[in-house]
XYZ file of C-alpha atoms in Angstrom:
406
model
C -0.147 0.066 0.072
C 1.581 3.205 -1.075
C 1.964 6.440 0.911
C -1.099 8.565 1.576
C -1.781 11.380 -0.776
C -2.842 14.854 0.413
C -6.203 15.359 -1.061
C -5.959 17.943 -3.911
C -9.335 19.494 -4.064
C -9.147 20.541 -0.343
C -5.697 21.666 -0.618
C -6.468 23.779 -3.717
C -9.548 24.973 -2.129
C -7.507 26.344 0.755
C -5.084 28.022 -1.454
C -7.914 29.625 -3.497
C -9.323 30.973 -0.372
C -6.131 32.308 1.043
C -5.243 34.049 -2.430
C -8.651 35.534 -2.567
C -8.194 36.983 1.027
C -5.005 38.478 -0.212
C -6.308 39.924 -3.323
C -8.569 41.951 -1.176
C -12.205 40.839 -1.624
C -14.713 39.435 -3.737
C -14.577 42.305 -6.355
C -18.108 43.235 -6.057
C -19.296 46.253 -8.349
C -19.492 49.493 -6.804
C -16.657 48.901 -4.217
C -13.464 50.821 -4.238
C -10.641 48.761 -5.565
C -7.747 47.911 -3.239
C -4.139 48.879 -4.031
C -2.722 47.157 -7.226
C -0.821 43.809 -6.710
C 2.755 43.499 -7.613
C 1.829 41.806 -10.669
C -0.858 44.531 -11.893
C 1.803 45.782 -14.356
C 1.395 42.437 -16.345
C -2.172 43.098 -16.990
C -1.805 46.811 -17.939
C -3.916 49.547 -16.643
C -7.595 48.553 -15.741
C -10.031 50.146 -18.265
C -11.933 52.802 -16.964
C -15.423 51.715 -15.795
C -14.476 47.954 -16.339
C -15.093 45.687 -13.341
C -11.957 45.688 -11.505
C -12.790 42.157 -10.028
C -12.440 40.484 -13.466
C -9.158 41.579 -13.946
C -8.067 40.349 -10.528
C -9.652 36.981 -11.365
C -7.415 36.650 -14.347
C -4.409 37.340 -12.537
C -5.409 35.037 -9.662
C -6.104 32.454 -12.393
C -2.513 32.790 -14.054
C -0.656 32.935 -10.828
C -2.830 30.002 -9.199
C -1.593 27.627 -12.132
C 2.081 28.421 -11.354
C 1.617 28.119 -7.738
C -0.223 24.738 -7.811
C 2.377 23.198 -10.051
C 5.286 24.696 -7.927
C 3.675 23.417 -4.613
C 2.794 20.007 -5.922
C 6.259 19.396 -7.199
C 7.936 20.745 -4.430
C 5.788 18.640 -2.022
C 6.056 15.485 -3.982
C 10.019 15.878 -3.669
C 9.964 16.697 -0.006
C 7.452 14.119 1.239
C 7.630 11.118 -1.401
C 11.051 11.743 -2.745
C 9.664 11.784 -6.336
C 10.644 14.190 -9.042
C 13.561 15.680 -7.040
C 15.956 15.954 -10.082
C 13.372 17.853 -11.907
C 12.559 19.965 -8.889
C 16.350 20.931 -8.542
C 16.666 21.586 -12.492
C 13.643 24.075 -12.480
C 14.566 25.895 -9.307
C 16.465 28.630 -10.895
C 13.816 29.131 -13.466
C 11.050 29.344 -10.841
C 13.198 32.015 -8.625
C 13.399 34.229 -11.599
C 9.765 34.035 -12.627
C 8.089 33.695 -9.386
C 5.733 36.683 -8.959
C 3.529 35.763 -6.133
C 4.476 37.988 -3.359
C 3.543 36.209 -0.325
C 3.555 32.285 -0.831
C 7.126 31.274 -1.318
C 9.658 28.529 -0.113
C 9.048 29.359 3.483
C 5.135 28.936 3.314
C 5.824 25.641 1.250
C 8.037 24.291 4.058
C 5.303 24.984 6.641
C 2.794 23.200 4.521
C 5.106 20.154 4.065
C 5.488 20.148 7.909
C 1.905 20.445 8.587
C 1.387 17.268 6.238
C 4.056 15.519 8.145
C 2.049 16.168 11.327
C -0.491 13.451 10.434
C 1.981 10.727 9.704
C 5.568 9.806 9.870
C 6.899 11.065 6.538
C 10.388 12.469 7.229
C 13.515 10.247 7.069
C 15.255 12.797 9.546
C 12.164 13.093 12.076
C 12.821 16.769 12.011
C 9.123 17.463 10.864
C 7.894 15.840 14.155
C 9.679 18.385 16.339
C 7.205 20.735 17.961
C 9.237 22.591 20.858
C 5.991 23.448 22.616
C 7.584 25.419 25.551
C 4.141 26.784 26.527
C 3.058 23.193 26.966
C 6.153 22.279 29.086
C 5.535 25.231 31.295
C 1.734 24.387 32.056
C 2.501 20.750 32.563
C 5.531 21.547 34.894
C 3.320 23.813 36.924
C 0.431 21.564 36.942
C 1.765 18.130 37.454
C 5.290 18.566 39.187
C 4.726 18.928 42.901
C 7.295 20.482 45.352
C 9.913 21.190 42.957
C 10.066 24.915 42.428
C 13.788 24.708 41.494
C 13.662 22.190 39.206
C 10.553 23.796 37.528
C 12.315 27.131 37.030
C 15.586 25.732 35.925
C 14.668 23.150 33.318
C 12.111 25.509 31.706
C 14.679 28.538 31.493
C 17.656 26.181 30.351
C 15.487 24.455 27.586
C 13.783 27.516 26.385
C 16.941 29.566 26.392
C 18.714 26.895 24.427
C 16.215 26.552 21.642
C 15.791 30.170 21.178
C 19.551 30.544 20.705
C 20.512 30.861 16.976
C 23.810 29.045 17.371
C 24.309 27.293 20.747
C 28.101 26.936 21.330
C 27.474 23.383 22.702
C 25.005 20.796 23.617
C 22.903 21.561 26.560
C 23.748 19.225 29.388
C 21.347 18.934 32.570
C 22.223 16.734 35.555
C 19.248 15.910 37.632
C 19.854 14.876 41.332
C 17.712 13.782 44.151
C 16.043 10.676 45.890
C 14.137 8.392 43.702
C 10.633 9.292 43.187
C 11.120 13.103 43.328
C 10.275 13.514 39.661
C 13.680 13.199 37.548
C 12.171 10.621 35.055
C 8.893 12.556 35.122
C 10.398 15.661 34.050
C 12.606 13.886 31.426
C 9.177 12.441 29.887
C 7.834 15.929 29.911
C 10.683 17.348 28.088
C 10.351 14.545 25.520
C 6.673 15.011 25.007
C 6.717 18.654 24.510
C 9.678 18.967 22.091
C 8.814 15.870 20.075
C 5.253 14.895 18.794
C 5.936 11.472 19.137
C 7.440 11.966 22.818
C 9.904 9.102 24.253
C 8.967 7.274 20.898
C 10.461 9.799 18.776
C 13.324 8.990 16.611
C 14.960 11.918 17.921
C 14.901 10.707 21.248
C 17.249 7.924 22.918
C 16.875 6.642 26.648
C 19.738 4.779 28.066
C 19.322 2.975 31.347
C 22.648 1.799 33.004
C 21.885 -1.354 34.378
C 19.531 -2.217 31.461
C 21.877 -1.349 28.561
C 25.178 -1.651 29.886
C 25.018 -4.321 32.823
C 28.368 -6.146 32.441
C 31.590 -4.420 33.075
C 33.336 -7.060 31.103
C 31.826 -5.819 27.803
C 32.547 -2.088 28.321
C 34.458 -1.886 25.138
C 31.532 -3.436 23.187
C 29.088 -0.838 24.845
C 31.265 2.072 24.333
C 31.226 1.266 20.291
C 27.565 0.633 20.464
C 26.824 3.807 22.461
C 29.146 6.002 20.075
C 27.315 4.738 16.936
C 23.845 5.093 18.352
C 24.376 8.551 19.149
C 26.091 9.330 16.064
C 23.124 8.132 14.101
C 20.771 9.789 16.278
C 22.618 13.145 15.709
C 22.976 12.524 11.925
C 19.217 11.871 11.678
C 17.984 14.867 13.915
C 19.214 18.372 13.781
C 17.770 18.358 17.392
C 18.322 15.229 19.556
C 17.591 14.433 23.083
C 19.682 11.827 24.768
C 18.678 10.685 28.469
C 20.865 8.496 30.547
C 19.004 7.185 33.563
C 21.043 5.974 36.720
C 23.970 7.891 35.549
C 25.853 7.234 38.688
C 26.153 3.695 37.541
C 27.547 4.167 34.261
C 31.281 3.193 33.800
C 33.719 5.887 33.448
C 34.813 4.713 30.132
C 31.005 5.123 28.843
C 30.974 8.418 29.977
C 34.283 9.691 28.635
C 33.095 8.281 25.326
C 30.101 10.481 25.060
C 31.695 13.696 26.244
C 32.940 14.698 22.837
C 29.165 14.862 21.728
C 28.628 17.362 24.239
C 31.739 19.499 23.835
C 31.797 22.939 21.921
C 30.878 22.835 18.381
C 34.112 22.785 16.105
C 32.753 24.544 13.187
C 29.879 27.057 12.358
C 28.070 24.421 10.102
C 27.962 22.023 13.199
C 26.622 24.815 15.173
C 23.709 25.682 12.742
C 22.636 22.376 11.986
C 22.686 20.545 15.498
C 21.468 21.235 18.734
C 21.396 18.370 21.084
C 20.162 18.073 24.792
C 21.596 15.485 27.280
C 19.953 14.764 30.571
C 21.659 12.855 33.178
C 19.370 11.359 35.893
C 21.144 10.288 39.198
C 20.477 9.546 42.814
C 23.804 11.156 43.671
C 23.522 14.279 46.181
C 19.962 13.050 47.474
C 21.101 13.142 51.031
C 22.789 16.483 50.693
C 19.841 17.900 49.087
C 17.600 16.317 51.979
C 19.878 17.689 54.587
C 19.363 21.325 53.320
C 15.672 21.014 53.174
C 15.587 19.607 56.700
C 17.797 22.485 57.923
C 15.251 24.977 56.186
C 12.375 23.207 58.013
C 13.922 23.273 61.293
C 14.758 26.808 61.007
C 10.958 27.459 60.306
C 11.731 28.600 56.639
C 9.538 27.463 53.598
C 11.151 25.126 51.245
C 10.498 27.683 48.603
C 13.050 29.972 50.151
C 15.945 27.321 49.287
C 18.235 29.118 46.757
C 19.713 27.235 43.676
C 23.078 28.606 44.039
C 23.255 26.925 47.782
C 22.127 23.481 46.450
C 24.109 23.805 43.206
C 27.252 24.621 45.110
C 26.770 21.708 47.783
C 26.151 19.328 45.072
C 29.071 20.191 43.013
C 31.279 20.037 46.249
C 29.883 16.643 46.986
C 30.338 15.278 43.656
C 34.099 16.265 43.637
C 34.701 14.807 46.819
C 33.096 11.131 45.802
C 35.814 8.666 46.041
C 34.492 5.705 44.207
C 31.765 7.199 41.838
C 32.723 7.313 38.118
C 30.101 9.738 37.323
C 31.409 12.165 39.681
C 35.172 11.909 38.508
C 34.145 11.708 34.599
C 35.136 14.492 32.208
C 31.690 15.727 32.519
C 32.731 17.614 35.819
C 36.351 17.866 34.909
C 35.705 19.812 31.807
C 32.631 21.627 33.159
C 30.421 20.109 30.327
C 27.357 20.260 32.863
C 25.560 23.341 32.272
C 23.047 23.161 35.122
C 22.932 20.848 38.340
C 19.133 20.480 38.793
C 18.327 19.424 42.273
C 14.976 17.586 43.182
C 13.903 18.356 46.809
C 12.315 15.501 49.042
C 8.518 15.496 49.006
C 6.555 16.131 51.968
C 3.017 14.878 52.919
C 1.029 17.437 51.120
C 2.899 16.457 47.969
C 2.100 13.002 48.126
C -1.495 13.899 48.444
C -1.421 15.868 45.195
C 0.283 13.022 43.437
C -2.348 10.807 44.512
C -5.119 13.081 43.302
C -3.272 13.110 40.020
C -3.374 9.393 40.107
C -7.083 9.325 40.621
C -7.607 11.747 38.192
C -5.635 10.229 35.091
C -7.988 7.211 34.841
C -11.106 9.368 35.847
C -11.556 7.328 39.093
C -13.715 9.099 41.937
C -11.747 10.187 45.230
C -12.173 12.331 48.092
C -9.959 14.093 50.728
C -10.054 11.242 53.120
C -9.169 8.795 50.368
C -6.046 11.148 49.591
C -5.006 11.183 53.240
C -5.267 7.248 53.177
C -3.063 6.959 50.335
C -0.403 9.308 51.866
C -0.635 7.622 55.305
C 0.500 4.275 53.563
C 4.012 5.850 52.486
C 6.898 5.870 54.666
C 8.283 8.910 56.119
C 11.713 9.967 57.308
C 13.750 10.902 59.414
C 12.512 8.765 62.305
C 11.834 11.840 64.600
C 10.230 14.237 62.174
C 8.635 11.979 59.591
C 8.866 14.720 57.210
C 10.019 13.513 53.939
C 8.379 10.406 51.784
C 11.273 7.919 51.525
C 9.909 6.772 48.091
C 8.722 10.192 46.944
C 5.508 9.653 44.735
C 6.866 6.640 43.054
C 4.571 3.986 44.319
C 1.562 6.157 44.614
C -0.255 4.990 41.402
C 0.198 1.462 42.633
C -1.490 2.374 46.054
C -4.550 3.470 44.587
C -5.608 0.147 43.627
C -6.413 -0.725 47.144
C -9.303 1.707 46.618
C -10.804 0.567 43.501
C -14.449 -0.773 43.792
């Protein structure tokens, strides 16, 4: 079964409507004619007393024919790779004779991307990049609880990176915190709002240390595979997202093998064509983050008062002093390749209740405030005296609500 074709009548109807609007109206008798179009000189002066709408109709007819042929030939080459040689051959002629003022190459690019949004039609996967920063911000604000620092850092870092015309290097974010505090959750949000296919996108690769690289005896083989997979992803997509879960368990050789992909671009062409994002997810530094949060609580200060600078400084210091961890002593830190260290704070009772609420709302299950308290009370809280932080964050909350299903 061949590839689906864009329905011609509907596409041409849209073009006719847009062109009529651009021409300035319906050409009803007795109306004041709008300013002449750039191609009006080709028609000669409008005879006095003649219906100006007829003249515009003839101009529209002439240019619509050229537009239709141009569009379909261009679209066939871009989407189905048909007639590309003829397209390139005639490109110079079209550029010299193309007279329509508003519909040009950029608009055809937009139309082709629109068509690609309905299916997977691009070999590079670029047509399915959406970079929905507004959606990312909304989901971070609505679904990520108790993480004011992570919200702000991730949103600002990603938005600034994508808006930069020529970023000098890849964006590298290192997520730190206890299990269940939202590191994987945020990584999934980033993938979902930057790519139409989310984690399933051809431009997104996820590596889990113990799953993909379980045996240290095969590090050399893993290293070659990892470098090849990253290279293929970067070649396929001008914007790639690489996620490394359980980063603290990656062998040092693997970490050093991928650092060249994060270093500064060596030439202008590379900076123009490639903007990759690396996310490292790690439990390292979780205890340090928790100590800072507990100190603020004991001092009667809100967790929202915890400054990023304090936690980032403490985390970097702890990583530098780590004696046996390869992640802490990899080139990532030695060469200052990590742009932002993103701390994820421990979750408190009220945050667990919010996670329980979301878990009930997602499948449309009924709940009440008492039910949310019951779910939260099923979790283990530490330290032993204060019982302030959920030991598992929100990680097992979705499973806990199964106890309350009818």
